[in-house]
Short mmCIF file of C-alpha atoms and ligand atoms in Angstrom, two decimals:
data_model
loop_
_atom_site.label_atom_id
_atom_site.label_comp_id
_atom_site.label_asym_id
_atom_site.label_seq_id
_atom_site.Cartn_x
_atom_site.Cartn_y
_atom_site.Cartn_z
CA UNK A 165 13.90 -25.83 -12.73
CA UNK A 166 15.76 -23.11 -10.87
CA UNK A 167 14.10 -20.16 -9.20
CA UNK A 168 16.02 -16.88 -7.95
CA UNK A 169 14.25 -15.24 -4.95
CA UNK A 170 15.43 -11.68 -4.09
CA UNK A 171 13.88 -11.17 -0.65
CA UNK A 172 13.85 -14.77 -0.22
CA UNK A 173 14.32 -14.40 3.37
CA UNK A 174 10.96 -12.46 3.68
CA UNK A 175 7.99 -13.22 5.05
CA UNK A 176 6.11 -14.11 1.66
CA UNK A 177 9.83 -15.24 0.05
CA UNK A 178 10.72 -17.87 2.61
CA UNK A 179 7.14 -19.56 1.97
CA UNK A 180 7.86 -19.40 -1.71
CA UNK A 181 11.12 -20.90 -1.11
CA UNK A 182 9.47 -23.62 0.99
CA UNK A 183 6.67 -24.39 -1.72
CA UNK A 184 9.29 -24.76 -4.68
CA UNK A 185 11.70 -26.77 -2.89
CA UNK A 186 8.72 -29.17 -1.59
CA UNK A 187 7.64 -29.44 -5.63
CA UNK A 188 11.58 -30.50 -6.61
CA UNK A 189 12.95 -27.01 -7.76
CA UNK A 190 16.28 -25.46 -7.17
CA UNK A 191 16.09 -22.22 -5.16
CA UNK A 192 18.39 -19.27 -5.11
CA UNK A 193 17.97 -17.16 -2.37
CA UNK A 194 19.22 -13.50 -2.21
CA UNK A 195 18.26 -11.53 0.98
CA UNK A 196 20.37 -8.73 2.66
CA UNK A 197 18.29 -9.16 5.92
CA UNK A 198 16.90 -5.65 6.29
CA UNK A 199 13.49 -6.64 6.58
CA UNK A 200 13.73 -10.45 6.33
CA UNK A 201 15.37 -12.84 8.93
CA UNK A 202 17.42 -15.89 8.77
CA UNK A 203 15.01 -17.28 11.01
CA UNK A 204 12.32 -17.56 8.44
CA UNK A 205 14.53 -19.93 6.27
CA UNK A 206 16.56 -21.65 8.80
CA UNK A 207 14.34 -24.94 8.45
CA UNK A 208 15.48 -24.77 4.96
CA UNK A 209 19.01 -24.75 5.34
CA UNK A 210 19.46 -28.15 5.27
CA UNK A 211 17.74 -28.48 2.08
CA UNK A 212 20.51 -29.44 -0.78
CA UNK A 213 18.55 -27.77 -3.46
CA UNK A 214 18.57 -24.45 -1.45
CA UNK A 215 21.72 -22.04 -2.05
CA UNK A 216 21.43 -18.18 -0.17
CA UNK A 217 23.42 -15.13 -0.36
CA UNK A 218 23.18 -12.81 2.26
CA UNK A 219 23.76 -9.51 0.03
CA UNK A 220 21.65 -6.80 -1.66
CA UNK A 221 20.23 -6.55 -5.16
CA UNK A 222 22.57 -3.34 -5.07
CA UNK A 223 25.17 -5.84 -5.86
CA UNK A 224 25.15 -5.86 -9.49
CA UNK A 225 27.72 -8.40 -10.26
CA UNK A 226 26.18 -11.07 -7.91
CA UNK A 227 22.76 -10.20 -9.04
CA UNK A 228 23.63 -10.71 -12.61
CA UNK A 229 25.44 -14.35 -11.92
CA UNK A 230 22.12 -15.23 -9.87
CA UNK A 231 19.86 -14.39 -12.66
CA UNK A 232 22.30 -16.18 -15.31
CA UNK A 233 22.14 -19.49 -13.15
CA UNK A 234 18.15 -19.38 -12.80
CA UNK A 235 15.32 -19.96 -15.19
CA UNK A 236 12.72 -17.50 -13.41
CA UNK A 237 13.58 -14.44 -11.14
CA UNK A 238 11.17 -13.96 -8.39
CA UNK A 239 11.46 -10.31 -7.65
CA UNK A 240 10.12 -9.84 -3.88
CA UNK A 241 12.82 -7.41 -2.61
CA UNK A 242 11.33 -4.43 -1.52
CA UNK A 243 10.52 -2.22 1.45
CA UNK A 244 7.14 -2.95 3.02
CA UNK A 245 5.05 -2.57 5.64
CA UNK A 246 3.05 0.98 6.35
CA UNK A 247 5.19 1.74 9.21
CA UNK A 248 8.26 1.27 7.76
CA UNK A 249 7.28 3.55 4.69
CA UNK A 250 6.03 6.18 7.02
CA UNK A 251 9.25 6.47 8.81
CA UNK A 252 11.67 5.92 6.09
CA UNK A 253 10.46 7.45 2.43
CA UNK A 254 13.85 7.96 0.98
CA UNK A 255 14.65 4.33 1.61
CA UNK A 256 11.18 3.17 0.55
CA UNK A 257 11.37 5.05 -2.89
CA UNK A 258 15.12 4.05 -3.66
CA UNK A 259 15.05 0.58 -3.05
CA UNK A 260 11.72 -0.10 -4.47
CA UNK A 261 12.67 1.55 -7.88
CA UNK A 262 16.27 1.19 -8.07
CA UNK A 263 15.88 -2.39 -7.16
CA UNK A 264 13.67 -3.42 -9.81
CA UNK A 265 15.23 -1.56 -12.42
CA UNK A 266 18.52 -3.41 -11.66
CA UNK A 267 16.57 -7.01 -11.68
CA UNK A 268 14.94 -6.08 -14.99
CA UNK A 269 17.92 -4.60 -16.40
CA UNK A 270 19.92 -8.31 -15.69
CA UNK A 271 16.87 -10.39 -16.47
CA UNK A 272 16.76 -8.84 -19.70
CA UNK A 273 19.90 -10.04 -21.28
CA UNK A 274 19.00 -13.71 -21.23
CA UNK A 275 15.14 -12.74 -21.23
CA UNK A 276 14.61 -14.96 -18.02
CA UNK A 277 10.88 -14.74 -16.78
CA UNK A 278 10.33 -12.08 -13.69
CA UNK A 279 7.47 -12.00 -11.48
CA UNK A 280 7.45 -8.53 -9.84
CA UNK A 281 5.61 -8.58 -6.25
CA UNK A 282 3.48 -5.54 -6.45
CA UNK A 283 0.82 -4.44 -3.86
CA UNK A 284 -2.99 -3.52 -3.33
CA UNK A 285 -1.80 -0.35 -2.08
CA UNK A 286 -1.35 0.88 -5.67
CA UNK A 287 -5.31 1.08 -5.86
CA UNK A 288 -4.78 3.94 -3.25
CA UNK A 289 -8.09 5.12 -1.89
CA UNK A 290 -10.51 4.49 -4.64
CA UNK A 291 -13.70 3.24 -3.37
CA UNK A 292 -14.72 1.39 -6.52
CA UNK A 293 -14.28 -2.26 -4.78
CA UNK A 294 -13.67 -4.96 -5.60
CA UNK A 295 -10.59 -3.56 -7.11
CA UNK A 296 -9.85 -4.88 -10.84
CA UNK A 297 -6.73 -4.82 -12.46
CA UNK A 298 -7.49 -2.11 -15.02
CA UNK A 299 -9.49 0.06 -12.43
CA UNK A 300 -7.61 3.79 -12.20
CA UNK A 301 -5.49 3.94 -9.34
CA UNK A 302 -6.47 6.86 -6.98
CA UNK A 303 -3.55 8.32 -5.02
CA UNK A 304 -3.39 11.24 -2.23
CA UNK A 305 -0.83 14.06 -2.33
CA UNK A 306 2.95 13.62 -2.66
CA UNK A 307 3.16 15.35 0.77
CA UNK A 308 1.54 12.41 2.50
CA UNK A 309 4.42 9.63 2.75
CA UNK A 310 2.21 6.74 3.00
CA UNK A 311 1.42 7.30 -1.12
CA UNK A 312 5.14 6.91 -1.70
CA UNK A 313 4.91 3.55 -1.30
CA UNK A 314 2.11 2.93 -3.64
CA UNK A 315 3.60 5.34 -6.66
CA UNK A 316 6.93 3.63 -6.37
CA UNK A 317 5.10 -0.04 -6.79
CA UNK A 318 3.23 1.56 -9.91
CA UNK A 319 6.32 2.87 -11.12
CA UNK A 320 7.80 -0.86 -10.82
CA UNK A 321 4.75 -2.09 -12.42
CA UNK A 322 4.95 0.41 -15.44
CA UNK A 323 8.80 -0.57 -15.73
CA UNK A 324 7.94 -4.38 -15.70
CA UNK A 325 5.41 -3.79 -18.76
CA UNK A 326 7.49 -1.41 -20.12
CA UNK A 327 10.49 -4.30 -20.49
CA UNK A 328 7.55 -6.71 -21.86
CA UNK A 329 6.01 -4.34 -24.57
CA UNK A 330 9.69 -2.88 -25.62
CA UNK A 331 12.10 -5.69 -24.97
CA UNK A 332 10.46 -8.57 -24.72
CA UNK A 333 11.21 -9.57 -21.49
CA UNK A 334 8.36 -11.91 -20.12
CA UNK A 335 7.32 -10.21 -17.25
CA UNK A 336 4.46 -11.13 -14.71
CA UNK A 337 2.99 -8.79 -11.95
CA UNK A 338 1.28 -9.99 -8.81
CA UNK A 339 -0.62 -7.52 -6.44
CA UNK A 340 -0.55 -8.93 -3.15
CA UNK A 341 -3.60 -8.26 -1.08
CA UNK A 342 -3.01 -8.09 3.18
CA UNK A 343 -1.02 -11.59 3.00
CA UNK A 344 -0.76 -12.84 6.44
CA UNK A 345 0.66 -16.16 8.02
CA UNK A 346 3.05 -17.69 10.32
CA UNK A 347 6.58 -15.57 10.13
CA UNK A 348 5.26 -12.23 9.38
CA UNK A 349 6.33 -9.88 11.75
CA UNK A 350 4.22 -6.98 13.40
CA UNK A 351 7.41 -4.96 13.51
CA UNK A 352 6.41 -2.98 10.45
CA UNK A 353 2.90 -2.38 11.59
CA UNK A 354 1.10 -5.41 10.24
CA UNK A 355 -2.40 -5.73 11.98
CA UNK A 356 -2.56 -9.68 12.44
CA UNK A 357 0.62 -10.30 14.10
CA UNK A 358 0.33 -7.05 16.17
CA UNK A 359 -3.08 -8.16 17.49
CA UNK A 360 -2.14 -11.69 17.81
CA UNK A 361 1.12 -10.69 20.06
CA UNK A 362 -1.06 -8.31 22.03
CA UNK A 363 -3.74 -10.87 22.96
CA UNK A 364 -1.30 -13.40 23.93
CA UNK A 365 0.62 -10.41 25.91
CA UNK A 366 -2.46 -9.58 27.63
CA UNK A 367 -2.24 -6.06 26.47
CA UNK A 368 -4.74 -3.66 24.80
CA UNK A 369 -5.63 -4.70 21.25
CA UNK A 370 -4.75 -1.82 19.56
CA UNK A 371 -7.43 -0.70 16.66
CA UNK A 372 -6.57 2.29 14.53
CA UNK A 373 -9.07 4.88 13.86
CA UNK A 374 -12.60 3.73 14.22
CA UNK A 375 -12.21 0.22 13.24
CA UNK A 376 -14.78 0.10 10.84
CA UNK A 377 -12.32 0.31 7.67
CA UNK A 378 -11.77 -3.38 6.00
CA UNK A 379 -9.59 -5.36 4.83
CA UNK A 380 -9.34 -9.02 3.17
CA UNK A 381 -6.76 -11.42 4.30
CA UNK A 382 -5.11 -13.90 2.32
CA UNK A 383 -3.05 -16.93 4.03
CA UNK A 384 0.48 -16.70 2.79
CA UNK A 385 0.67 -20.44 1.31
CA UNK A 386 -2.46 -19.42 -0.81
CA UNK A 387 -0.51 -16.26 -1.93
CA UNK A 388 2.72 -18.57 -3.06
CA UNK A 389 0.68 -21.20 -4.70
CA UNK A 390 -1.11 -18.33 -6.87
CA UNK A 391 2.45 -17.06 -7.51
CA UNK A 392 3.58 -20.11 -8.46
CA UNK A 393 0.90 -21.05 -10.99
CA UNK A 394 0.99 -17.82 -12.62
CA UNK A 395 4.88 -18.25 -13.42
CA UNK A 396 4.07 -21.79 -14.53
CA UNK A 397 1.95 -20.92 -17.31
CA UNK A 398 2.78 -18.72 -20.59
CA UNK A 399 -0.94 -16.75 -20.23
CA UNK A 400 -0.02 -14.34 -17.40
CA UNK A 401 3.11 -12.87 -19.26
CA UNK A 402 2.40 -9.21 -19.66
CA UNK A 403 -0.32 -9.44 -16.91
CA UNK A 404 -0.83 -7.55 -13.85
CA UNK A 405 -2.77 -9.98 -11.62
CA UNK A 406 -4.64 -9.40 -7.88
CA UNK A 407 -3.45 -12.27 -5.31
CA UNK A 408 -5.55 -12.31 -2.52
CA UNK A 409 -8.80 -13.72 -0.72
CA UNK A 410 -12.21 -11.63 -1.01
CA UNK A 411 -13.63 -12.25 2.73
CA UNK A 412 -13.84 -8.97 3.83
CA UNK A 413 -13.51 -8.48 7.64
CA UNK A 414 -13.43 -4.83 9.80
CA UNK A 415 -10.22 -4.37 11.63
CA UNK A 416 -12.41 -4.06 14.94
CA UNK A 417 -14.24 -7.41 13.62
CA UNK A 418 -11.04 -8.80 13.58
CA UNK A 419 -9.50 -7.64 17.10
CA UNK A 420 -12.58 -9.53 18.28
CA UNK A 421 -11.82 -12.72 16.65
CA UNK A 422 -8.26 -12.65 17.54
CA UNK A 423 -9.36 -12.06 21.09
CA UNK A 424 -11.65 -15.20 20.58
CA UNK A 425 -9.63 -17.38 18.94
CA UNK A 426 -6.78 -16.76 21.81
CA UNK A 427 -9.03 -16.69 24.67
CA UNK A 428 -7.31 -13.58 26.01
CA UNK A 429 -8.92 -11.11 27.98
CA UNK A 430 -7.23 -8.03 26.56
CA UNK A 431 -9.46 -5.07 26.31
CA UNK A 432 -9.91 -3.24 23.08
CA UNK A 433 -8.31 -0.17 22.61
CA UNK A 434 -9.30 2.59 19.92
CA UNK A 435 -5.85 4.50 18.92
CA UNK A 436 -6.49 7.87 16.67
CA UNK A 437 -4.66 7.36 13.36
CA UNK A 438 -2.38 10.70 14.03
CA UNK A 439 -0.88 8.94 17.03
CA UNK A 440 -0.56 5.36 15.47
CA UNK A 441 1.06 6.70 12.31
CA UNK A 442 1.71 10.68 11.43
CA UNK A 443 -0.77 13.52 11.25
CA UNK A 444 -3.04 13.63 8.29
CA UNK A 445 -2.47 9.90 7.51
CA UNK A 446 -4.56 8.56 5.22
CA UNK A 447 -6.49 5.15 5.35
CA UNK A 448 -8.38 2.93 3.26
CA UNK A 449 -11.76 2.04 4.19
CA UNK A 450 -12.45 -0.93 2.13
CA UNK A 451 -9.98 -2.83 0.07
CA UNK A 452 -11.21 -5.90 -1.64
CA UNK A 453 -9.66 -7.96 -4.40
CA UNK A 454 -11.29 -9.09 -7.84
CA UNK A 455 -10.24 -12.42 -8.13
CA UNK A 456 -11.80 -13.28 -11.69
CA UNK A 457 -8.59 -12.76 -13.54
CA UNK A 458 -6.61 -14.86 -11.42
CA UNK A 459 -9.13 -17.97 -11.51
CA UNK A 460 -9.29 -17.21 -15.18
CA UNK A 461 -5.38 -17.40 -15.82
CA UNK A 462 -4.49 -20.15 -13.40
CA UNK A 463 -7.52 -21.77 -12.29
CA UNK A 464 -6.76 -20.97 -8.58
CA UNK A 465 -8.91 -19.65 -5.69
CA UNK A 466 -7.46 -18.95 -2.11
CA UNK A 467 -8.42 -22.07 0.06
CA UNK A 468 -7.83 -21.38 3.64
CA UNK A 469 -10.44 -19.66 6.05
CA UNK A 470 -9.65 -16.43 8.19
CA UNK A 471 -9.97 -18.58 11.33
CA UNK A 472 -7.81 -21.11 10.17
CA UNK A 473 -5.26 -18.25 9.34
CA UNK A 474 -5.38 -16.63 12.73
CA UNK A 475 -5.25 -19.85 14.61
CA UNK A 476 -2.12 -20.78 12.56
CA UNK A 477 -0.44 -17.01 13.60
CA UNK A 478 -1.18 -17.96 17.09
CA UNK A 479 0.34 -21.43 17.15
CA UNK A 480 3.38 -19.97 15.00
CA UNK A 481 3.75 -17.04 17.92
CA UNK A 482 3.27 -19.32 20.70
CA UNK A 483 6.08 -21.79 19.52
CA UNK A 484 8.36 -18.78 19.16
CA UNK A 485 7.55 -17.77 22.86
CA UNK A 486 8.06 -21.36 23.92
CA UNK A 487 11.35 -21.82 22.22
CA UNK A 488 12.53 -18.41 23.44
CA UNK A 489 11.84 -19.09 26.89
CA UNK A 490 13.42 -22.35 26.87
CA UNK A 491 16.92 -21.01 25.55
CA UNK A 492 17.84 -19.13 29.27
CA UNK A 493 16.60 -22.79 30.94
CA UNK A 494 18.75 -24.73 28.59
CA UNK A 495 21.51 -22.04 29.04
CA UNK A 496 21.16 -22.68 33.16
CA UNK A 497 20.89 -26.27 32.84
CA UNK A 498 24.13 -26.38 30.94
CA UNK A 499 25.62 -24.58 33.37
N1 LIG B 532 -4.02 -1.51 12.02
C1 LIG B 532 -4.57 -1.16 13.20
N2 LIG B 532 -3.81 -1.81 14.47
C2 LIG B 532 -2.69 -2.05 13.95
C3 LIG B 532 -1.70 -2.15 13.01
C4 LIG B 532 -2.91 -1.90 11.86
O1 LIG B 532 -5.69 -1.13 13.62
O2 LIG B 532 -1.83 -2.40 15.35
C5 LIG B 532 -5.08 -0.98 11.12
C6 LIG B 532 -4.79 -0.21 10.07
O3 LIG B 532 -4.65 1.22 10.34
C7 LIG B 532 -5.39 -0.73 8.58
C8 LIG B 532 -5.21 -2.05 9.00
O4 LIG B 532 -5.10 -2.19 10.17
O5 LIG B 532 -6.41 -0.02 8.70
C9 LIG B 532 -4.39 -3.09 8.22
O6 LIG B 532 -2.91 -2.63 8.37
P1 LIG B 532 -1.93 -3.06 7.82
O7 LIG B 532 -0.84 -2.53 8.12
O8 LIG B 532 -1.63 -4.57 8.17
O9 LIG B 532 -1.95 -3.12 6.53
P2 LIG B 532 -2.57 -2.23 4.94
O10 LIG B 532 -3.81 -2.91 4.98
O11 LIG B 532 -2.67 -0.53 5.69
O12 LIG B 532 -1.64 -2.08 4.28
#
């Protein structure tokens, strides 16, 4: 089969491309490198079944051509990361809503199956854990930009479900919960790559707020396996499905775990939210996915334990640093 991945040079997109190529599929990858990176797909570029296009989903003509050539569209192109969202709210709302609209419109002509990447952010600050797919969404006020991300993704979900109900376009929606692993950048504020970088540098590990807030971290390879299974079955069409791991850990515990796995002596430093993000920033205290629906539809349960995830991130970051350190030496050696 041939898959189009929008946002294919991003963190999750590049792992998805890798899995699809491993399984013998062809991949068309579209990415404008706004948050993705060519580094993420460098190791795949020699594969004859991969074609990549460095362009935006705003290029309607190209998008239409690529959708026509594919059997399935995996729509991952989006503005992501809490920091980016707080800093660029206009871009977040426009990219997320217009982008999804364009993809659905292009796919609708020939009724191509579309997977829409959504997020656990849509649950907002609901206290009712674990989060089930048909739970109410509890968002904060529009004056706080964090919620624009959740709202824009909720609109994407509404749009996807509307295309399914009204136009019979097959759509599957996956809500990703804190996906982590090699190649995730800390540039947009994600906690695990930030902690690992800080620990490796011997800098303070910055825990925001009290550190008592908790998250469940899912290895990206588990997450992309779940996506694959969801699009390879008919039973997930028209459904919204959580994708994550249900082992819960507080951010403070995560900081200690990273310190221990890296054997770092970095101090742990508590930073107030208003300093880390913006005044009045609201964080959620717990976020746990209910995974019964994913398991019922696909038979899949996440496999990778958090310790292994942390070790892989550490290993990847260490390798990247060694490679970067080698370049000036190589430069000198070559003279
Ligand atoms: N966080 C932190 N230090 C950091 C980055 C994030 O303590 O350097 C906290 C953040 O406030 C949140 C949690 O870690 O409570 C997860 O943040 P992330 O941005 O990775 O994902 P979120 O769950 O907020 O989407």
